[in-house]
Amino acid sequence: MSQFTVFENVEIIHLPVVRVWELLTDWGSANLWMPQVTYMEATEDPPRVGTVLDYQSAKFTRQFIIHQLVEHTALVLHTADDSDSLSYRFDLSPKGADTQVILQVTIIDPDLSVSDCEQLAAQVRAVDAPMLSQLKSYAQLAP
């Protein structure tokens, strides 16, 4: 599988891993920290690899597919588009009483030229680069 890295961000969230995981996988609250998402719902509960997450973004209904799920450790979501899909990888690890979260966004199996990948990456960065800092803000204020 070829990949084109869009960006990678790291945040320390001042909550235990278990709580950060709960908030990360609370699909109904994704609109509180995911840019452009107004609604999200899993097609099955509990979710597992292959579960579809339907979400609303602006005027469009879209989907993520859970590609990897290791409870309290890793979550990988792929967009459901057939070509030029995006991968959002969240890795969680304890840092004392806190949680380090790494978000890596890549374009997977790009059927694009390098310049087209760079253009798409710039668009994705413009929208999604604040995602992890928004998760941190949301998590630290959540009840």
Short mmCIF file of N, CA and C in Angstrom, two decimals:
data_model
loop_
_atom_site.label_atom_id
_atom_site.label_comp_id
_atom_site.label_asym_id
_atom_site.label_seq_id
_atom_site.Cartn_x
_atom_site.Cartn_y
_atom_site.Cartn_z
N MET A 1 0.85 -1.17 0.00
CA MET A 1 0.00 0.00 0.00
C MET A 1 0.89 1.23 0.00
N SER A 2 0.68 2.13 -0.94
CA SER A 2 1.45 3.37 -0.94
C SER A 2 0.70 4.41 -0.11
N GLN A 3 1.47 5.32 0.47
CA GLN A 3 0.90 6.36 1.31
C GLN A 3 1.60 7.67 1.06
N PHE A 4 0.86 8.74 1.26
CA PHE A 4 1.39 10.09 1.17
C PHE A 4 1.02 10.77 2.48
N THR A 5 2.02 11.12 3.29
CA THR A 5 1.73 11.70 4.60
C THR A 5 1.22 13.12 4.46
N VAL A 6 0.10 13.38 5.12
CA VAL A 6 -0.51 14.71 5.12
C VAL A 6 0.04 15.50 6.30
N PHE A 7 -0.06 14.94 7.52
CA PHE A 7 0.53 15.56 8.70
C PHE A 7 0.52 14.58 9.86
N GLU A 8 1.29 14.93 10.89
CA GLU A 8 1.31 14.18 12.15
C GLU A 8 1.37 15.20 13.28
N ASN A 9 0.45 15.07 14.24
CA ASN A 9 0.41 15.95 15.40
C ASN A 9 0.47 15.12 16.67
N VAL A 10 0.99 15.73 17.73
CA VAL A 10 1.09 15.07 19.03
C VAL A 10 0.54 16.02 20.09
N GLU A 11 -0.25 15.48 21.00
CA GLU A 11 -0.77 16.26 22.13
C GLU A 11 -0.68 15.41 23.40
N ILE A 12 -0.47 16.06 24.51
CA ILE A 12 -0.59 15.43 25.83
C ILE A 12 -1.92 15.91 26.40
N ILE A 13 -2.80 14.95 26.70
CA ILE A 13 -4.10 15.26 27.29
C ILE A 13 -4.02 14.86 28.76
N HIS A 14 -4.41 15.77 29.62
CA HIS A 14 -4.25 15.57 31.06
C HIS A 14 -5.40 14.75 31.64
N LEU A 15 -5.56 13.56 31.09
CA LEU A 15 -6.55 12.58 31.53
C LEU A 15 -5.96 11.20 31.32
N PRO A 16 -6.45 10.19 32.05
CA PRO A 16 -5.96 8.82 31.84
C PRO A 16 -6.37 8.28 30.46
N VAL A 17 -5.61 7.31 29.97
CA VAL A 17 -5.85 6.71 28.65
C VAL A 17 -7.29 6.20 28.52
N VAL A 18 -7.80 5.54 29.54
CA VAL A 18 -9.15 4.97 29.47
C VAL A 18 -10.18 6.06 29.18
N ARG A 19 -10.04 7.21 29.84
CA ARG A 19 -11.00 8.31 29.64
C ARG A 19 -10.83 8.93 28.26
N VAL A 20 -9.62 9.13 27.82
CA VAL A 20 -9.39 9.69 26.48
C VAL A 20 -9.98 8.75 25.43
N TRP A 21 -9.79 7.44 25.60
CA TRP A 21 -10.35 6.46 24.67
C TRP A 21 -11.88 6.57 24.64
N GLU A 22 -12.50 6.68 25.81
CA GLU A 22 -13.96 6.81 25.87
C GLU A 22 -14.43 8.02 25.07
N LEU A 23 -13.75 9.13 25.22
CA LEU A 23 -14.14 10.36 24.52
C LEU A 23 -13.84 10.27 23.02
N LEU A 24 -12.71 9.68 22.67
CA LEU A 24 -12.34 9.51 21.26
C LEU A 24 -13.36 8.65 20.52
N THR A 25 -13.89 7.64 21.19
CA THR A 25 -14.81 6.70 20.53
C THR A 25 -16.27 6.97 20.87
N ASP A 26 -16.56 8.14 21.42
CA ASP A 26 -17.94 8.58 21.64
C ASP A 26 -18.40 9.26 20.35
N TRP A 27 -18.86 8.46 19.42
CA TRP A 27 -19.18 8.94 18.07
C TRP A 27 -20.18 10.08 18.09
N GLY A 28 -21.16 10.03 18.99
CA GLY A 28 -22.18 11.06 19.06
C GLY A 28 -21.63 12.43 19.45
N SER A 29 -20.43 12.47 20.01
CA SER A 29 -19.81 13.74 20.41
C SER A 29 -18.69 14.17 19.46
N ALA A 30 -18.50 13.44 18.38
CA ALA A 30 -17.41 13.76 17.44
C ALA A 30 -17.52 15.18 16.90
N ASN A 31 -18.75 15.68 16.79
CA ASN A 31 -18.94 17.04 16.27
C ASN A 31 -18.34 18.10 17.19
N LEU A 32 -18.03 17.74 18.43
CA LEU A 32 -17.46 18.70 19.37
C LEU A 32 -15.96 18.88 19.21
N TRP A 33 -15.32 18.00 18.42
CA TRP A 33 -13.87 18.15 18.25
C TRP A 33 -13.38 17.84 16.85
N MET A 34 -14.19 17.24 16.00
CA MET A 34 -13.76 16.95 14.62
C MET A 34 -14.22 18.09 13.71
N PRO A 35 -13.28 18.80 13.10
CA PRO A 35 -13.66 19.89 12.21
C PRO A 35 -14.61 19.40 11.11
N GLN A 36 -15.60 20.19 10.83
CA GLN A 36 -16.55 19.96 9.74
C GLN A 36 -17.59 18.87 10.03
N VAL A 37 -17.45 18.07 11.08
CA VAL A 37 -18.41 17.01 11.35
C VAL A 37 -19.56 17.59 12.17
N THR A 38 -20.79 17.39 11.68
CA THR A 38 -21.95 17.87 12.42
C THR A 38 -22.71 16.73 13.09
N TYR A 39 -22.44 15.49 12.65
CA TYR A 39 -23.15 14.34 13.19
C TYR A 39 -22.35 13.09 12.86
N MET A 40 -22.27 12.12 13.80
CA MET A 40 -21.61 10.85 13.53
C MET A 40 -22.31 9.74 14.30
N GLU A 41 -22.41 8.57 13.64
CA GLU A 41 -23.07 7.42 14.26
C GLU A 41 -22.45 6.14 13.72
N ALA A 42 -22.24 5.16 14.61
CA ALA A 42 -21.71 3.85 14.21
C ALA A 42 -22.87 2.96 13.76
N THR A 43 -22.62 2.11 12.78
CA THR A 43 -23.66 1.21 12.28
C THR A 43 -23.83 -0.02 13.14
N GLU A 44 -22.90 -0.23 14.10
CA GLU A 44 -23.06 -1.36 15.02
C GLU A 44 -22.41 -1.01 16.36
N ASP A 45 -22.93 -1.65 17.41
CA ASP A 45 -22.43 -1.41 18.76
C ASP A 45 -22.27 -2.74 19.47
N PRO A 46 -21.11 -3.08 19.98
CA PRO A 46 -19.92 -2.25 19.99
C PRO A 46 -19.24 -2.26 18.62
N PRO A 47 -18.56 -1.18 18.30
CA PRO A 47 -17.86 -1.13 17.01
C PRO A 47 -16.66 -2.07 17.00
N ARG A 48 -16.29 -2.49 15.82
CA ARG A 48 -15.12 -3.35 15.63
C ARG A 48 -14.53 -3.04 14.26
N VAL A 49 -13.44 -3.71 13.90
CA VAL A 49 -12.85 -3.53 12.59
C VAL A 49 -13.93 -3.82 11.54
N GLY A 50 -14.08 -2.91 10.59
CA GLY A 50 -15.09 -3.05 9.55
C GLY A 50 -16.36 -2.25 9.83
N THR A 51 -16.55 -1.79 11.06
CA THR A 51 -17.72 -0.98 11.38
C THR A 51 -17.69 0.31 10.57
N VAL A 52 -18.84 0.69 10.05
CA VAL A 52 -18.98 1.92 9.29
C VAL A 52 -19.47 3.02 10.24
N LEU A 53 -18.83 4.16 10.15
CA LEU A 53 -19.25 5.35 10.89
C LEU A 53 -19.83 6.33 9.88
N ASP A 54 -21.14 6.52 9.93
CA ASP A 54 -21.78 7.50 9.06
C ASP A 54 -21.64 8.87 9.70
N TYR A 55 -21.28 9.88 8.90
CA TYR A 55 -21.20 11.22 9.46
C TYR A 55 -21.65 12.25 8.44
N GLN A 56 -22.09 13.37 8.97
CA GLN A 56 -22.54 14.49 8.16
C GLN A 56 -21.46 15.56 8.19
N SER A 57 -21.10 16.06 7.05
CA SER A 57 -20.11 17.12 6.93
C SER A 57 -20.64 18.13 5.94
N ALA A 58 -20.95 19.32 6.43
CA ALA A 58 -21.59 20.35 5.60
C ALA A 58 -22.88 19.77 5.02
N LYS A 59 -22.98 19.70 3.71
CA LYS A 59 -24.20 19.20 3.07
C LYS A 59 -24.10 17.72 2.70
N PHE A 60 -22.98 17.08 3.03
CA PHE A 60 -22.72 15.74 2.54
C PHE A 60 -22.76 14.70 3.66
N THR A 61 -23.30 13.53 3.33
CA THR A 61 -23.23 12.38 4.22
C THR A 61 -22.06 11.54 3.74
N ARG A 62 -21.17 11.22 4.66
CA ARG A 62 -19.95 10.47 4.31
C ARG A 62 -19.76 9.34 5.29
N GLN A 63 -18.68 8.57 5.08
CA GLN A 63 -18.43 7.43 5.95
C GLN A 63 -16.94 7.28 6.25
N PHE A 64 -16.68 6.83 7.47
CA PHE A 64 -15.39 6.28 7.84
C PHE A 64 -15.61 4.79 8.04
N ILE A 65 -14.58 4.01 7.81
CA ILE A 65 -14.61 2.58 8.13
C ILE A 65 -13.49 2.34 9.15
N ILE A 66 -13.82 1.66 10.23
CA ILE A 66 -12.81 1.34 11.22
C ILE A 66 -11.89 0.28 10.62
N HIS A 67 -10.65 0.67 10.40
CA HIS A 67 -9.66 -0.21 9.79
C HIS A 67 -8.84 -0.96 10.84
N GLN A 68 -8.65 -0.32 11.99
CA GLN A 68 -7.94 -0.95 13.10
C GLN A 68 -8.52 -0.40 14.39
N LEU A 69 -8.68 -1.27 15.38
CA LEU A 69 -9.19 -0.87 16.68
C LEU A 69 -8.54 -1.74 17.74
N VAL A 70 -7.67 -1.13 18.52
CA VAL A 70 -7.03 -1.81 19.65
C VAL A 70 -7.40 -0.96 20.86
N GLU A 71 -8.32 -1.47 21.67
CA GLU A 71 -8.89 -0.69 22.76
C GLU A 71 -7.82 -0.03 23.61
N HIS A 72 -8.02 1.27 23.85
CA HIS A 72 -7.15 2.12 24.66
C HIS A 72 -5.79 2.37 24.04
N THR A 73 -5.56 1.90 22.82
CA THR A 73 -4.22 2.00 22.23
C THR A 73 -4.22 2.63 20.84
N ALA A 74 -5.06 2.12 19.93
CA ALA A 74 -5.00 2.59 18.54
C ALA A 74 -6.37 2.54 17.88
N LEU A 75 -6.64 3.55 17.07
CA LEU A 75 -7.85 3.61 16.26
C LEU A 75 -7.45 4.15 14.90
N VAL A 76 -7.78 3.41 13.84
CA VAL A 76 -7.49 3.86 12.48
C VAL A 76 -8.80 3.90 11.72
N LEU A 77 -9.12 5.07 11.19
CA LEU A 77 -10.32 5.28 10.39
C LEU A 77 -9.92 5.59 8.96
N HIS A 78 -10.55 4.91 8.01
CA HIS A 78 -10.33 5.21 6.59
C HIS A 78 -11.61 5.81 6.03
N THR A 79 -11.43 6.79 5.15
CA THR A 79 -12.61 7.29 4.46
C THR A 79 -13.08 6.19 3.52
N ALA A 80 -14.35 6.17 3.24
CA ALA A 80 -14.94 5.09 2.45
C ALA A 80 -14.82 5.31 0.96
N ASP A 81 -14.14 6.37 0.55
CA ASP A 81 -13.96 6.61 -0.88
C ASP A 81 -13.10 5.52 -1.49
N ASP A 82 -13.35 5.16 -2.73
CA ASP A 82 -12.61 4.09 -3.38
C ASP A 82 -11.18 4.48 -3.75
N SER A 83 -10.99 5.72 -4.16
CA SER A 83 -9.64 6.15 -4.54
C SER A 83 -9.26 7.38 -3.73
N ASP A 84 -7.98 7.57 -3.56
CA ASP A 84 -7.46 8.72 -2.84
C ASP A 84 -8.08 8.81 -1.44
N SER A 85 -8.21 7.67 -0.79
CA SER A 85 -8.79 7.62 0.55
C SER A 85 -7.84 8.25 1.56
N LEU A 86 -8.42 8.68 2.67
CA LEU A 86 -7.64 9.23 3.77
C LEU A 86 -7.66 8.26 4.93
N SER A 87 -6.56 8.22 5.65
CA SER A 87 -6.44 7.41 6.86
C SER A 87 -6.14 8.34 8.02
N TYR A 88 -6.93 8.18 9.10
CA TYR A 88 -6.73 8.93 10.34
C TYR A 88 -6.34 7.93 11.41
N ARG A 89 -5.09 7.99 11.85
CA ARG A 89 -4.59 7.04 12.84
C ARG A 89 -4.35 7.77 14.17
N PHE A 90 -5.03 7.29 15.22
CA PHE A 90 -4.87 7.81 16.56
C PHE A 90 -4.14 6.76 17.39
N ASP A 91 -2.99 7.10 17.94
CA ASP A 91 -2.25 6.22 18.83
C ASP A 91 -2.24 6.86 20.21
N LEU A 92 -2.66 6.09 21.22
CA LEU A 92 -2.71 6.56 22.60
C LEU A 92 -1.69 5.80 23.43
N SER A 93 -1.01 6.53 24.32
CA SER A 93 -0.09 5.87 25.25
C SER A 93 -0.04 6.68 26.54
N PRO A 94 0.06 5.95 27.67
CA PRO A 94 0.11 6.66 28.96
C PRO A 94 1.44 7.37 29.14
N LYS A 95 1.35 8.55 29.72
CA LYS A 95 2.52 9.34 30.12
C LYS A 95 2.26 9.77 31.55
N GLY A 96 2.59 8.88 32.49
CA GLY A 96 2.22 9.10 33.88
C GLY A 96 0.71 9.02 33.99
N ALA A 97 0.09 10.04 34.59
CA ALA A 97 -1.37 10.08 34.71
C ALA A 97 -2.03 10.66 33.47
N ASP A 98 -1.24 11.12 32.51
CA ASP A 98 -1.74 11.75 31.30
C ASP A 98 -1.71 10.78 30.12
N THR A 99 -2.18 11.26 28.98
CA THR A 99 -2.22 10.44 27.76
C THR A 99 -1.57 11.21 26.62
N GLN A 100 -0.63 10.56 25.96
CA GLN A 100 -0.08 11.11 24.72
C GLN A 100 -0.92 10.57 23.57
N VAL A 101 -1.38 11.47 22.72
CA VAL A 101 -2.14 11.07 21.54
C VAL A 101 -1.38 11.56 20.32
N ILE A 102 -1.14 10.64 19.39
CA ILE A 102 -0.51 10.98 18.12
C ILE A 102 -1.56 10.78 17.04
N LEU A 103 -1.76 11.79 16.24
CA LEU A 103 -2.67 11.69 15.09
C LEU A 103 -1.83 11.78 13.83
N GLN A 104 -1.93 10.74 13.00
CA GLN A 104 -1.25 10.74 11.71
C GLN A 104 -2.31 10.62 10.62
N VAL A 105 -2.28 11.55 9.69
CA VAL A 105 -3.22 11.53 8.57
C VAL A 105 -2.43 11.29 7.29
N THR A 106 -2.89 10.31 6.52
CA THR A 106 -2.21 9.98 5.26
C THR A 106 -3.25 9.80 4.14
N ILE A 107 -2.78 10.00 2.93
CA ILE A 107 -3.56 9.63 1.75
C ILE A 107 -3.09 8.23 1.40
N ILE A 108 -4.04 7.28 1.30
CA ILE A 108 -3.66 5.89 1.06
C ILE A 108 -3.96 5.49 -0.37
N ASP A 109 -3.08 4.67 -0.91
CA ASP A 109 -3.19 4.21 -2.30
C ASP A 109 -3.56 5.33 -3.25
N PRO A 110 -2.79 6.40 -3.24
CA PRO A 110 -3.17 7.53 -4.09
C PRO A 110 -3.04 7.20 -5.58
N ASP A 111 -4.07 7.52 -6.31
CA ASP A 111 -4.07 7.40 -7.77
C ASP A 111 -3.95 8.81 -8.33
N LEU A 112 -3.01 9.55 -7.73
CA LEU A 112 -2.81 10.95 -8.07
C LEU A 112 -1.34 11.21 -8.34
N SER A 113 -1.08 12.27 -9.05
CA SER A 113 0.31 12.69 -9.22
C SER A 113 0.80 13.27 -7.89
N VAL A 114 2.09 13.43 -7.77
CA VAL A 114 2.65 13.99 -6.55
C VAL A 114 2.08 15.39 -6.31
N SER A 115 1.99 16.19 -7.35
CA SER A 115 1.46 17.55 -7.17
C SER A 115 -0.01 17.53 -6.76
N ASP A 116 -0.80 16.58 -7.28
CA ASP A 116 -2.20 16.46 -6.87
C ASP A 116 -2.30 15.99 -5.41
N CYS A 117 -1.41 15.07 -5.01
CA CYS A 117 -1.36 14.64 -3.60
C CYS A 117 -1.02 15.82 -2.70
N GLU A 118 -0.07 16.62 -3.11
CA GLU A 118 0.31 17.79 -2.32
C GLU A 118 -0.84 18.78 -2.20
N GLN A 119 -1.58 18.95 -3.29
CA GLN A 119 -2.73 19.86 -3.26
C GLN A 119 -3.82 19.33 -2.32
N LEU A 120 -4.14 18.03 -2.42
CA LEU A 120 -5.12 17.43 -1.53
C LEU A 120 -4.65 17.51 -0.09
N ALA A 121 -3.37 17.23 0.15
CA ALA A 121 -2.82 17.28 1.50
C ALA A 121 -2.95 18.69 2.08
N ALA A 122 -2.71 19.70 1.30
CA ALA A 122 -2.85 21.08 1.77
C ALA A 122 -4.30 21.37 2.17
N GLN A 123 -5.25 20.87 1.40
CA GLN A 123 -6.67 21.07 1.73
C GLN A 123 -7.04 20.35 3.02
N VAL A 124 -6.55 19.12 3.19
CA VAL A 124 -6.85 18.33 4.40
C VAL A 124 -6.19 18.99 5.61
N ARG A 125 -4.94 19.43 5.48
CA ARG A 125 -4.27 20.11 6.60
C ARG A 125 -5.04 21.36 7.02
N ALA A 126 -5.52 22.12 6.05
CA ALA A 126 -6.24 23.35 6.36
C ALA A 126 -7.48 23.07 7.23
N VAL A 127 -8.13 21.95 6.99
CA VAL A 127 -9.35 21.61 7.74
C VAL A 127 -9.05 20.82 9.00
N ASP A 128 -8.19 19.80 8.90
CA ASP A 128 -8.05 18.81 9.97
C ASP A 128 -6.85 19.00 10.90
N ALA A 129 -5.93 19.88 10.58
CA ALA A 129 -4.76 20.06 11.45
C ALA A 129 -5.13 20.42 12.89
N PRO A 130 -6.21 21.18 13.13
CA PRO A 130 -6.57 21.50 14.52
C PRO A 130 -7.29 20.37 15.27
N MET A 131 -7.56 19.24 14.61
CA MET A 131 -8.38 18.19 15.19
C MET A 131 -7.87 17.73 16.55
N LEU A 132 -6.60 17.46 16.67
CA LEU A 132 -6.06 16.92 17.92
C LEU A 132 -6.10 17.94 19.04
N SER A 133 -5.81 19.19 18.74
CA SER A 133 -5.90 20.21 19.80
C SER A 133 -7.35 20.42 20.21
N GLN A 134 -8.29 20.27 19.27
CA GLN A 134 -9.71 20.35 19.61
C GLN A 134 -10.14 19.16 20.46
N LEU A 135 -9.60 17.96 20.18
CA LEU A 135 -9.89 16.79 21.03
C LEU A 135 -9.38 17.06 22.43
N LYS A 136 -8.19 17.61 22.56
CA LYS A 136 -7.63 17.91 23.88
C LYS A 136 -8.52 18.89 24.63
N SER A 137 -8.92 19.97 23.98
CA SER A 137 -9.79 20.96 24.64
C SER A 137 -11.11 20.34 25.06
N TYR A 138 -11.72 19.58 24.17
CA TYR A 138 -12.99 18.91 24.48
C TYR A 138 -12.81 17.93 25.63
N ALA A 139 -11.77 17.11 25.58
CA ALA A 139 -11.56 16.06 26.59
C ALA A 139 -11.35 16.66 27.97
N GLN A 140 -10.59 17.71 28.05
CA GLN A 140 -10.27 18.28 29.35
C GLN A 140 -11.44 19.05 29.96
N LEU A 141 -12.46 19.36 29.16
CA LEU A 141 -13.65 20.06 29.66
C LEU A 141 -14.85 19.12 29.80
N ALA A 142 -14.77 17.92 29.24
CA ALA A 142 -15.90 16.99 29.24
C ALA A 142 -16.22 16.55 30.66
N PRO A 143 -17.52 16.35 30.94
CA PRO A 143 -17.90 15.88 32.28
C PRO A 143 -17.44 14.47 32.55
#
